[in-house]
Amino acid sequence: MLIFSENNQEWQPVPIWVEFFVQLGFRWHSDALDQRRVALISMPCDSAAAGLIALGALIRDLGNPNANDIDGHYNSLLQYARQYINSCRFCGRCRPEKKRCGYTTKAAGFIRDWHAEKPKRFKISEKTNFIEKRLLLKRQGGTWEGSPSYATGWQIDGEPPPQLTNNEGALDGEPYGRIINGAQIIPDNLQRSFSGLCFAGRVSGKTATRKMCASACFRLNDSESCISDLLTIHGWSHAGSISRMTYFNSRTERFDRYSSTPSLVVADGDKSFIKLLGRTEFQRSDVIGVIDRIMDRTDLEAVGNQMNAQSQWYTDDFETIEKLPSVPRGISVRVLKRRTT
């Protein structure tokens, strides 16, 4: 039987609120090419809710055959191509505040190929097919398509190339499979690192964020696993060397390793959430922010103003809300999605 403990309290059956947050992350449909969504979760007190959401999303990705650094990089290129084709190619000077496009920087539409001795730059073709996930570049009067594995040598012009790591040390899939009963887990993913999921820590720093995640633990038989270990963040986990999630330090504003644009980032705390919404690295990522209502009133109003400001580009996404588990009392959830027109 799976049991749970928080802050060294007695072990108990997994509480409803814990199950809710894990399921929220697991059910979050995070298609990198879909409409961008921003969610705000309001809690009555401080908790490890952000870590639980990130854990649910990690378990979901363990069952996704494309959740690896190669395919993750390819999806990042497709995200960039979508921004360029659907929005930026029609603009002259980049003025997001007047255009009200919801982006923070312009996508010029150039991809640089590093396979040759002298890297060349190519323009993204308007014939790129997002439904079939086929990225096409203009070349010699025609188009050129590269497979996801070949495209690891491609980069968005002006950004660093992908630095794929070949980490060793497989994960134990049993805890993940028991936390969400019946979750599909692909054995190969237990041996592969993945950068498409990101956890943004508290502005108080990585140590404070890890301490909160370490305060919530699951136990299966005689085996105990805390969230801080299960998230596989580099330098946190004691179990193995592979990492299925990058970490964004909201205080230093740096990633723990190179990351292509993540499809989903979970932000722990109000200040972390506000920072993410204004950063270029996450302008094409889904963002889930978790705050607590015991914060200073001024900070609470700042979050509310930030969400209200999104209304010029976003609309309430009631469809996603309906797909999520029933929200426990004391918790509020609001989800926005980018307008299509």
mmCIF file of C-alpha atoms in Angstrom:
data_model
loop_
_atom_site.group_PDB
_atom_site.id
_atom_site.type_symbol
_atom_site.label_atom_id
_atom_site.label_comp_id
_atom_site.label_asym_id
_atom_site.label_seq_id
_atom_site.Cartn_x
_atom_site.Cartn_y
_atom_site.Cartn_z
ATOM 1 C CA MET A 1 0.000 0.000 0.000
ATOM 2 C CA LEU A 2 1.277 3.455 -0.923
ATOM 3 C CA ILE A 3 1.326 5.914 1.999
ATOM 4 C CA PHE A 4 2.373 9.543 2.403
ATOM 5 C CA SER A 5 3.979 11.802 5.001
ATOM 6 C CA GLU A 6 4.642 15.543 5.080
ATOM 7 C CA ASN A 7 6.919 17.426 7.473
ATOM 8 C CA ASN A 8 7.789 14.227 9.397
ATOM 9 C CA GLN A 9 4.189 13.631 10.421
ATOM 10 C CA GLU A 10 2.701 10.152 10.762
ATOM 11 C CA TRP A 11 2.349 8.052 7.632
ATOM 12 C CA GLN A 12 -1.170 7.992 6.182
ATOM 13 C CA PRO A 13 -3.042 7.021 3.003
ATOM 14 C CA VAL A 14 -2.292 9.472 0.200
ATOM 15 C CA PRO A 15 -4.430 12.594 0.918
ATOM 16 C CA ILE A 16 -6.928 13.870 -1.638
ATOM 17 C CA TRP A 17 -4.986 17.104 -2.192
ATOM 18 C CA VAL A 18 -1.772 15.185 -2.922
ATOM 19 C CA GLU A 19 -3.571 12.926 -5.390
ATOM 20 C CA PHE A 20 -5.100 16.003 -7.034
ATOM 21 C CA PHE A 21 -1.785 17.710 -7.726
ATOM 22 C CA VAL A 22 -0.052 14.580 -9.006
ATOM 23 C CA GLN A 23 -3.017 13.903 -11.306
ATOM 24 C CA LEU A 24 -3.054 17.535 -12.474
ATOM 25 C CA GLY A 25 0.519 17.229 -13.708
ATOM 26 C CA PHE A 26 -0.140 13.790 -15.171
ATOM 27 C CA ARG A 27 -3.256 14.878 -17.078
ATOM 28 C CA TRP A 28 -1.849 18.158 -18.316
ATOM 29 C CA HIS A 29 -1.849 17.850 -22.089
ATOM 30 C CA SER A 30 1.470 19.440 -22.951
ATOM 31 C CA ASP A 31 1.749 19.337 -26.726
ATOM 32 C CA ALA A 32 4.597 21.643 -27.621
ATOM 33 C CA LEU A 33 2.763 22.688 -30.805
ATOM 34 C CA ASP A 34 -0.622 23.334 -29.197
ATOM 35 C CA GLN A 35 -1.933 26.669 -27.911
ATOM 36 C CA ARG A 36 0.196 27.942 -25.066
ATOM 37 C CA ARG A 37 -1.523 27.834 -21.674
ATOM 38 C CA VAL A 38 -0.869 29.556 -18.365
ATOM 39 C CA ALA A 39 -2.325 28.174 -15.124
ATOM 40 C CA LEU A 40 -2.364 29.636 -11.632
ATOM 41 C CA ILE A 41 -2.964 27.402 -8.607
ATOM 42 C CA SER A 42 -3.837 29.162 -5.353
ATOM 43 C CA MET A 43 -3.246 27.330 -2.068
ATOM 44 C CA PRO A 44 -4.412 28.218 1.462
ATOM 45 C CA CYS A 45 -0.918 27.562 2.863
ATOM 46 C CA ASP A 46 2.678 26.848 1.903
ATOM 47 C CA SER A 47 3.180 23.326 0.548
ATOM 48 C CA ALA A 48 5.057 21.071 -1.859
ATOM 49 C CA ALA A 49 2.212 21.332 -4.411
ATOM 50 C CA ALA A 50 4.492 22.559 -7.215
ATOM 51 C CA GLY A 51 6.763 19.545 -6.749
ATOM 52 C CA LEU A 52 3.764 17.188 -6.847
ATOM 53 C CA ILE A 53 2.539 18.716 -10.120
ATOM 54 C CA ALA A 54 6.021 18.395 -11.609
ATOM 55 C CA LEU A 55 6.155 14.774 -10.434
ATOM 56 C CA GLY A 56 2.861 13.964 -12.161
ATOM 57 C CA ALA A 57 4.121 15.509 -15.404
ATOM 58 C CA LEU A 58 7.367 13.524 -15.114
ATOM 59 C CA ILE A 59 5.415 10.259 -14.752
ATOM 60 C CA ARG A 60 3.364 11.180 -17.810
ATOM 61 C CA ASP A 61 6.541 11.769 -19.830
ATOM 62 C CA LEU A 62 7.958 8.384 -18.789
ATOM 63 C CA GLY A 63 5.226 6.894 -20.976
ATOM 64 C CA ASN A 64 5.913 9.159 -23.946
ATOM 65 C CA PRO A 65 8.239 7.600 -26.557
ATOM 66 C CA ASN A 66 9.145 11.100 -27.778
ATOM 67 C CA ALA A 67 10.120 12.414 -24.331
ATOM 68 C CA ASN A 68 13.865 12.387 -24.853
ATOM 69 C CA ASP A 69 16.442 15.061 -25.577
ATOM 70 C CA ILE A 70 16.520 14.367 -29.313
ATOM 71 C CA ASP A 71 12.780 14.651 -29.913
ATOM 72 C CA GLY A 72 12.551 17.423 -27.322
ATOM 73 C CA HIS A 73 15.002 19.521 -29.308
ATOM 74 C CA TYR A 74 13.057 18.877 -32.521
ATOM 75 C CA ASN A 75 9.820 20.001 -30.863
ATOM 76 C CA SER A 76 11.610 23.147 -29.709
ATOM 77 C CA LEU A 77 12.526 23.907 -33.324
ATOM 78 C CA LEU A 78 8.903 23.336 -34.360
ATOM 79 C CA GLN A 79 7.692 25.696 -31.630
ATOM 80 C CA TYR A 80 10.020 28.370 -32.966
ATOM 81 C CA ALA A 81 8.830 27.705 -36.517
ATOM 82 C CA ARG A 82 5.189 28.069 -35.471
ATOM 83 C CA GLN A 83 5.883 31.450 -33.857
ATOM 84 C CA TYR A 84 7.695 32.644 -36.973
ATOM 85 C CA ILE A 85 5.147 31.386 -39.530
ATOM 86 C CA ASN A 86 1.966 32.318 -37.658
ATOM 87 C CA SER A 87 3.051 35.612 -36.114
ATOM 88 C CA CYS A 88 6.507 37.093 -36.586
ATOM 89 C CA ARG A 89 6.940 36.864 -40.356
ATOM 90 C CA PHE A 90 4.145 39.390 -40.811
ATOM 91 C CA CYS A 91 5.785 41.969 -38.546
ATOM 92 C CA GLY A 92 8.374 44.607 -39.246
ATOM 93 C CA ARG A 93 9.802 46.112 -36.092
ATOM 94 C CA CYS A 94 9.168 43.906 -33.058
ATOM 95 C CA ARG A 95 6.686 45.660 -30.749
ATOM 96 C CA PRO A 96 4.913 42.987 -28.677
ATOM 97 C CA GLU A 97 3.167 45.567 -26.499
ATOM 98 C CA LYS A 98 1.437 47.080 -29.559
ATOM 99 C CA LYS A 99 0.968 43.879 -31.537
ATOM 100 C CA ARG A 100 -0.395 42.125 -28.421
ATOM 101 C CA CYS A 101 0.931 38.804 -29.691
ATOM 102 C CA GLY A 102 1.917 37.490 -26.260
ATOM 103 C CA TYR A 103 5.581 36.953 -27.245
ATOM 104 C CA THR A 104 8.558 38.808 -25.801
ATOM 105 C CA THR A 105 11.064 38.598 -28.684
ATOM 106 C CA LYS A 106 10.800 38.168 -32.435
ATOM 107 C CA ALA A 107 11.388 34.849 -34.213
ATOM 108 C CA ALA A 108 13.397 35.774 -37.332
ATOM 109 C CA GLY A 109 12.830 32.329 -38.854
ATOM 110 C CA PHE A 110 16.460 31.291 -39.403
ATOM 111 C CA ILE A 111 17.899 27.872 -38.534
ATOM 112 C CA ARG A 112 21.643 27.283 -38.527
ATOM 113 C CA ASP A 113 23.013 23.906 -39.662
ATOM 114 C CA TRP A 114 26.186 22.777 -37.903
ATOM 115 C CA HIS A 115 26.794 19.572 -39.855
ATOM 116 C CA ALA A 116 29.105 21.246 -42.361
ATOM 117 C CA GLU A 117 32.582 22.499 -41.510
ATOM 118 C CA LYS A 118 31.278 26.031 -42.061
ATOM 119 C CA PRO A 119 27.777 26.309 -40.523
ATOM 120 C CA LYS A 120 25.119 27.642 -42.897
ATOM 121 C CA ARG A 121 21.915 29.512 -42.191
ATOM 122 C CA PHE A 122 18.566 28.565 -43.733
ATOM 123 C CA LYS A 123 15.107 30.118 -43.647
ATOM 124 C CA ILE A 124 12.142 28.138 -42.320
ATOM 125 C CA SER A 125 9.713 27.198 -45.091
ATOM 126 C CA GLU A 126 6.041 28.154 -44.849
ATOM 127 C CA LYS A 127 5.339 24.576 -46.005
ATOM 128 C CA THR A 128 6.352 23.253 -42.579
ATOM 129 C CA ASN A 129 3.652 20.808 -41.460
ATOM 130 C CA PHE A 130 2.866 21.102 -37.753
ATOM 131 C CA ILE A 131 0.230 18.365 -37.774
ATOM 132 C CA GLU A 132 2.722 15.818 -39.111
ATOM 133 C CA LYS A 133 5.591 17.480 -37.193
ATOM 134 C CA ARG A 134 7.708 18.005 -40.309
ATOM 135 C CA LEU A 135 10.104 20.956 -40.165
ATOM 136 C CA LEU A 136 11.040 22.197 -43.648
ATOM 137 C CA LEU A 137 13.788 24.659 -44.539
ATOM 138 C CA LYS A 138 14.173 26.619 -47.775
ATOM 139 C CA ARG A 139 17.119 25.382 -49.792
ATOM 140 C CA GLN A 140 18.185 25.892 -53.428
ATOM 141 C CA GLY A 141 14.735 26.806 -54.645
ATOM 142 C CA GLY A 142 13.101 23.886 -52.844
ATOM 143 C CA THR A 143 12.667 22.564 -49.328
ATOM 144 C CA TRP A 144 14.785 20.413 -47.059
ATOM 145 C CA GLU A 145 13.600 18.206 -44.217
ATOM 146 C CA GLY A 146 15.702 16.663 -41.473
ATOM 147 C CA SER A 147 14.797 13.829 -39.114
ATOM 148 C CA PRO A 148 14.713 14.555 -35.349
ATOM 149 C CA SER A 149 18.064 12.805 -34.891
ATOM 150 C CA TYR A 150 19.653 14.729 -37.775
ATOM 151 C CA ALA A 151 18.158 17.994 -36.490
ATOM 152 C CA THR A 152 20.294 17.802 -33.338
ATOM 153 C CA GLY A 153 22.826 19.565 -35.573
ATOM 154 C CA TRP A 154 20.336 22.375 -36.197
ATOM 155 C CA GLN A 155 19.896 25.350 -33.911
ATOM 156 C CA ILE A 156 17.776 28.461 -33.757
ATOM 157 C CA ASP A 157 20.000 31.182 -35.167
ATOM 158 C CA GLY A 158 21.490 33.175 -32.320
ATOM 159 C CA GLU A 159 21.016 30.436 -29.719
ATOM 160 C CA PRO A 160 23.491 27.721 -28.614
ATOM 161 C CA PRO A 161 23.324 24.275 -30.265
ATOM 162 C CA PRO A 162 21.835 21.354 -28.294
ATOM 163 C CA GLN A 163 24.321 19.761 -25.919
ATOM 164 C CA LEU A 164 22.844 16.299 -25.499
ATOM 165 C CA THR A 165 24.286 14.319 -22.600
ATOM 166 C CA ASN A 166 24.660 10.575 -22.433
ATOM 167 C CA ASN A 167 24.061 10.041 -18.730
ATOM 168 C CA GLU A 168 24.204 6.615 -17.150
ATOM 169 C CA GLY A 169 22.255 5.250 -14.211
ATOM 170 C CA ALA A 170 18.748 3.941 -14.804
ATOM 171 C CA LEU A 171 15.768 4.978 -12.660
ATOM 172 C CA ASP A 172 13.647 2.540 -10.687
ATOM 173 C CA GLY A 173 10.245 2.621 -12.373
ATOM 174 C CA GLU A 174 8.280 0.976 -9.536
ATOM 175 C CA PRO A 175 7.646 4.076 -7.377
ATOM 176 C CA TYR A 176 6.403 6.056 -10.376
ATOM 177 C CA GLY A 177 4.125 3.230 -11.474
ATOM 178 C CA ARG A 178 2.592 2.974 -8.000
ATOM 179 C CA ILE A 179 2.140 6.714 -7.398
ATOM 180 C CA ILE A 180 -0.094 6.767 -10.474
ATOM 181 C CA ASN A 181 -1.528 3.282 -10.646
ATOM 182 C CA GLY A 182 -1.511 1.927 -14.179
ATOM 183 C CA ALA A 183 0.711 4.652 -15.616
ATOM 184 C CA GLN A 184 2.554 3.493 -18.706
ATOM 185 C CA ILE A 185 6.328 3.568 -18.325
ATOM 186 C CA ILE A 186 8.641 2.968 -21.260
ATOM 187 C CA PRO A 187 11.761 1.114 -20.016
ATOM 188 C CA ASP A 188 14.061 3.078 -22.342
ATOM 189 C CA ASN A 189 12.932 6.343 -20.742
ATOM 190 C CA LEU A 190 14.265 5.126 -17.402
ATOM 191 C CA GLN A 191 17.713 5.293 -18.985
ATOM 192 C CA ARG A 192 17.344 8.571 -20.890
ATOM 193 C CA SER A 193 17.668 12.138 -19.729
ATOM 194 C CA PHE A 194 15.005 14.637 -20.825
ATOM 195 C CA SER A 195 15.009 18.441 -20.893
ATOM 196 C CA GLY A 196 11.457 19.136 -22.072
ATOM 197 C CA LEU A 197 10.083 19.495 -18.540
ATOM 198 C CA CYS A 198 11.281 22.239 -16.199
ATOM 199 C CA PHE A 199 10.863 23.014 -12.508
ATOM 200 C CA ALA A 200 11.363 26.675 -11.576
ATOM 201 C CA GLY A 201 12.307 26.991 -7.931
ATOM 202 C CA ARG A 202 11.547 29.638 -5.353
ATOM 203 C CA VAL A 203 13.334 32.975 -5.476
ATOM 204 C CA SER A 204 14.705 32.155 -2.021
ATOM 205 C CA GLY A 205 17.008 29.706 -3.777
ATOM 206 C CA LYS A 206 17.592 26.082 -4.722
ATOM 207 C CA THR A 207 18.246 24.953 -1.150
ATOM 208 C CA ALA A 208 14.877 26.233 0.093
ATOM 209 C CA THR A 209 13.079 24.656 -2.858
ATOM 210 C CA ARG A 210 14.768 21.308 -2.330
ATOM 211 C CA LYS A 211 13.990 21.404 1.388
ATOM 212 C CA MET A 212 10.272 21.857 0.674
ATOM 213 C CA CYS A 213 10.282 18.982 -1.836
ATOM 214 C CA ALA A 214 12.165 16.773 0.621
ATOM 215 C CA SER A 215 9.474 17.375 3.253
ATOM 216 C CA ALA A 216 6.900 15.345 1.264
ATOM 217 C CA CYS A 217 7.551 11.616 0.874
ATOM 218 C CA PHE A 218 5.882 8.436 -0.342
ATOM 219 C CA ARG A 219 6.448 4.979 1.120
ATOM 220 C CA LEU A 220 5.841 1.690 -0.637
ATOM 221 C CA ASN A 221 6.444 -1.342 1.592
ATOM 222 C CA ASP A 222 9.862 -0.619 3.117
ATOM 223 C CA SER A 223 10.990 1.769 0.382
ATOM 224 C CA GLU A 224 10.719 5.521 0.993
ATOM 225 C CA SER A 225 11.005 8.153 -1.751
ATOM 226 C CA CYS A 226 10.766 11.909 -1.248
ATOM 227 C CA ILE A 227 9.711 14.255 -4.020
ATOM 228 C CA SER A 228 13.195 15.761 -4.104
ATOM 229 C CA ASP A 229 14.554 12.366 -5.185
ATOM 230 C CA LEU A 230 11.706 11.431 -7.536
ATOM 231 C CA LEU A 231 12.022 14.637 -9.592
ATOM 232 C CA THR A 232 15.523 13.514 -10.721
ATOM 233 C CA ILE A 233 16.819 17.090 -10.735
ATOM 234 C CA HIS A 234 20.579 17.053 -11.211
ATOM 235 C CA GLY A 235 22.307 17.178 -7.822
ATOM 236 C CA TRP A 236 19.140 16.298 -5.885
ATOM 237 C CA SER A 237 18.504 12.647 -6.558
ATOM 238 C CA HIS A 238 20.397 9.900 -4.739
ATOM 239 C CA ALA A 239 19.070 7.195 -7.045
ATOM 240 C CA GLY A 240 20.823 7.672 -10.370
ATOM 241 C CA SER A 241 22.616 10.074 -12.627
ATOM 242 C CA ILE A 242 20.027 10.593 -15.355
ATOM 243 C CA SER A 243 17.721 13.595 -15.123
ATOM 244 C CA ARG A 244 14.181 13.778 -16.506
ATOM 245 C CA MET A 245 13.711 17.429 -15.563
ATOM 246 C CA THR A 246 15.730 20.621 -15.775
ATOM 247 C CA TYR A 247 15.847 23.126 -12.943
ATOM 248 C CA PHE A 248 15.534 26.894 -13.386
ATOM 249 C CA ASN A 249 16.968 28.833 -10.467
ATOM 250 C CA SER A 250 14.632 31.828 -10.120
ATOM 251 C CA ARG A 251 17.132 33.645 -7.903
ATOM 252 C CA THR A 252 20.153 33.400 -10.225
ATOM 253 C CA GLU A 253 17.927 33.100 -13.338
ATOM 254 C CA ARG A 254 19.960 30.188 -14.693
ATOM 255 C CA PHE A 255 19.254 26.606 -15.743
ATOM 256 C CA ASP A 256 21.113 23.743 -14.121
ATOM 257 C CA ARG A 257 22.122 22.545 -17.604
ATOM 258 C CA TYR A 258 21.483 23.397 -21.253
ATOM 259 C CA SER A 259 17.800 23.124 -22.114
ATOM 260 C CA SER A 260 15.867 23.525 -25.328
ATOM 261 C CA THR A 261 12.544 25.308 -24.876
ATOM 262 C CA PRO A 262 10.596 23.175 -22.356
ATOM 263 C CA SER A 263 7.040 22.252 -23.255
ATOM 264 C CA LEU A 264 5.995 22.743 -19.619
ATOM 265 C CA VAL A 265 7.482 24.648 -16.689
ATOM 266 C CA VAL A 266 6.115 24.449 -13.135
ATOM 267 C CA ALA A 267 6.835 27.543 -11.033
ATOM 268 C CA ASP A 268 7.029 27.354 -7.238
ATOM 269 C CA GLY A 269 5.907 30.644 -5.723
ATOM 270 C CA ASP A 270 4.482 33.983 -6.808
ATOM 271 C CA LYS A 271 7.747 35.736 -7.648
ATOM 272 C CA SER A 272 9.011 32.770 -9.642
ATOM 273 C CA PHE A 273 5.719 32.669 -11.568
ATOM 274 C CA ILE A 274 5.833 36.382 -12.414
ATOM 275 C CA LYS A 275 9.467 36.141 -13.520
ATOM 276 C CA LEU A 276 8.737 33.261 -15.877
ATOM 277 C CA LEU A 277 5.931 35.069 -17.693
ATOM 278 C CA GLY A 278 8.355 37.807 -18.694
ATOM 279 C CA ARG A 279 11.285 35.676 -19.799
ATOM 280 C CA THR A 280 12.135 34.833 -23.396
ATOM 281 C CA GLU A 281 13.109 31.238 -22.547
ATOM 282 C CA PHE A 282 9.520 30.390 -21.613
ATOM 283 C CA GLN A 283 7.481 32.428 -24.089
ATOM 284 C CA ARG A 284 6.514 29.248 -25.975
ATOM 285 C CA SER A 285 6.159 27.025 -22.882
ATOM 286 C CA ASP A 286 3.060 26.116 -20.891
ATOM 287 C CA VAL A 287 3.425 27.596 -17.399
ATOM 288 C CA ILE A 288 1.815 26.318 -14.195
ATOM 289 C CA GLY A 289 2.354 28.565 -11.191
ATOM 290 C CA VAL A 290 1.619 27.646 -7.562
ATOM 291 C CA ILE A 291 1.153 30.340 -4.927
ATOM 292 C CA ASP A 292 -0.109 30.445 -1.326
ATOM 293 C CA ARG A 293 -2.628 32.986 -0.081
ATOM 294 C CA ILE A 294 -0.771 33.709 3.173
ATOM 295 C CA MET A 295 1.677 35.920 1.304
ATOM 296 C CA ASP A 296 1.830 39.684 1.669
ATOM 297 C CA ARG A 297 -1.224 41.434 0.213
ATOM 298 C CA THR A 298 0.938 43.514 -2.129
ATOM 299 C CA ASP A 299 2.497 40.336 -3.593
ATOM 300 C CA LEU A 300 -0.922 38.739 -3.956
ATOM 301 C CA GLU A 301 -2.197 41.757 -5.889
ATOM 302 C CA ALA A 302 0.888 41.645 -8.131
ATOM 303 C CA VAL A 303 0.021 38.087 -9.156
ATOM 304 C CA GLY A 304 -3.601 39.062 -9.802
ATOM 305 C CA ASN A 305 -2.525 42.006 -11.937
ATOM 306 C CA GLN A 306 -0.173 39.766 -13.905
ATOM 307 C CA MET A 307 -2.962 37.302 -14.666
ATOM 308 C CA ASN A 308 -5.349 40.102 -15.633
ATOM 309 C CA ALA A 309 -2.707 41.548 -17.955
ATOM 310 C CA GLN A 310 -2.652 38.253 -19.860
ATOM 311 C CA SER A 311 -6.293 38.762 -20.909
ATOM 312 C CA GLN A 312 -5.237 40.853 -23.903
ATOM 313 C CA TRP A 313 -3.582 37.749 -25.372
ATOM 314 C CA TYR A 314 -5.339 34.888 -23.545
ATOM 315 C CA THR A 315 -8.822 33.659 -22.730
ATOM 316 C CA ASP A 316 -10.085 31.350 -19.983
ATOM 317 C CA ASP A 317 -9.606 27.691 -20.873
ATOM 318 C CA PHE A 318 -12.617 25.930 -19.382
ATOM 319 C CA GLU A 319 -12.039 22.857 -21.560
ATOM 320 C CA THR A 320 -8.758 22.081 -19.817
ATOM 321 C CA ILE A 321 -10.359 22.658 -16.404
ATOM 322 C CA GLU A 322 -12.986 20.024 -17.215
ATOM 323 C CA LYS A 323 -10.274 17.460 -18.003
ATOM 324 C CA LEU A 324 -8.559 17.952 -14.638
ATOM 325 C CA PRO A 325 -9.543 16.129 -11.438
ATOM 326 C CA SER A 326 -12.149 17.629 -9.127
ATOM 327 C CA VAL A 327 -10.578 20.550 -7.269
ATOM 328 C CA PRO A 328 -10.431 20.021 -3.459
ATOM 329 C CA ARG A 329 -11.878 22.643 -1.149
ATOM 330 C CA GLY A 330 -9.574 25.544 -0.349
ATOM 331 C CA ILE A 331 -7.730 25.300 -3.670
ATOM 332 C CA SER A 332 -8.492 27.452 -6.704
ATOM 333 C CA VAL A 333 -7.388 26.866 -10.282
ATOM 334 C CA ARG A 334 -7.465 29.214 -13.254
ATOM 335 C CA VAL A 335 -6.233 28.226 -16.720
ATOM 336 C CA LEU A 336 -5.739 30.583 -19.665
ATOM 337 C CA LYS A 337 -4.995 29.715 -23.288
ATOM 338 C CA ARG A 338 -3.539 31.890 -26.010
ATOM 339 C CA ARG A 339 -6.096 33.344 -28.366
ATOM 340 C CA THR A 340 -5.944 31.989 -31.910
ATOM 341 C CA THR A 341 -7.059 35.223 -33.526
#
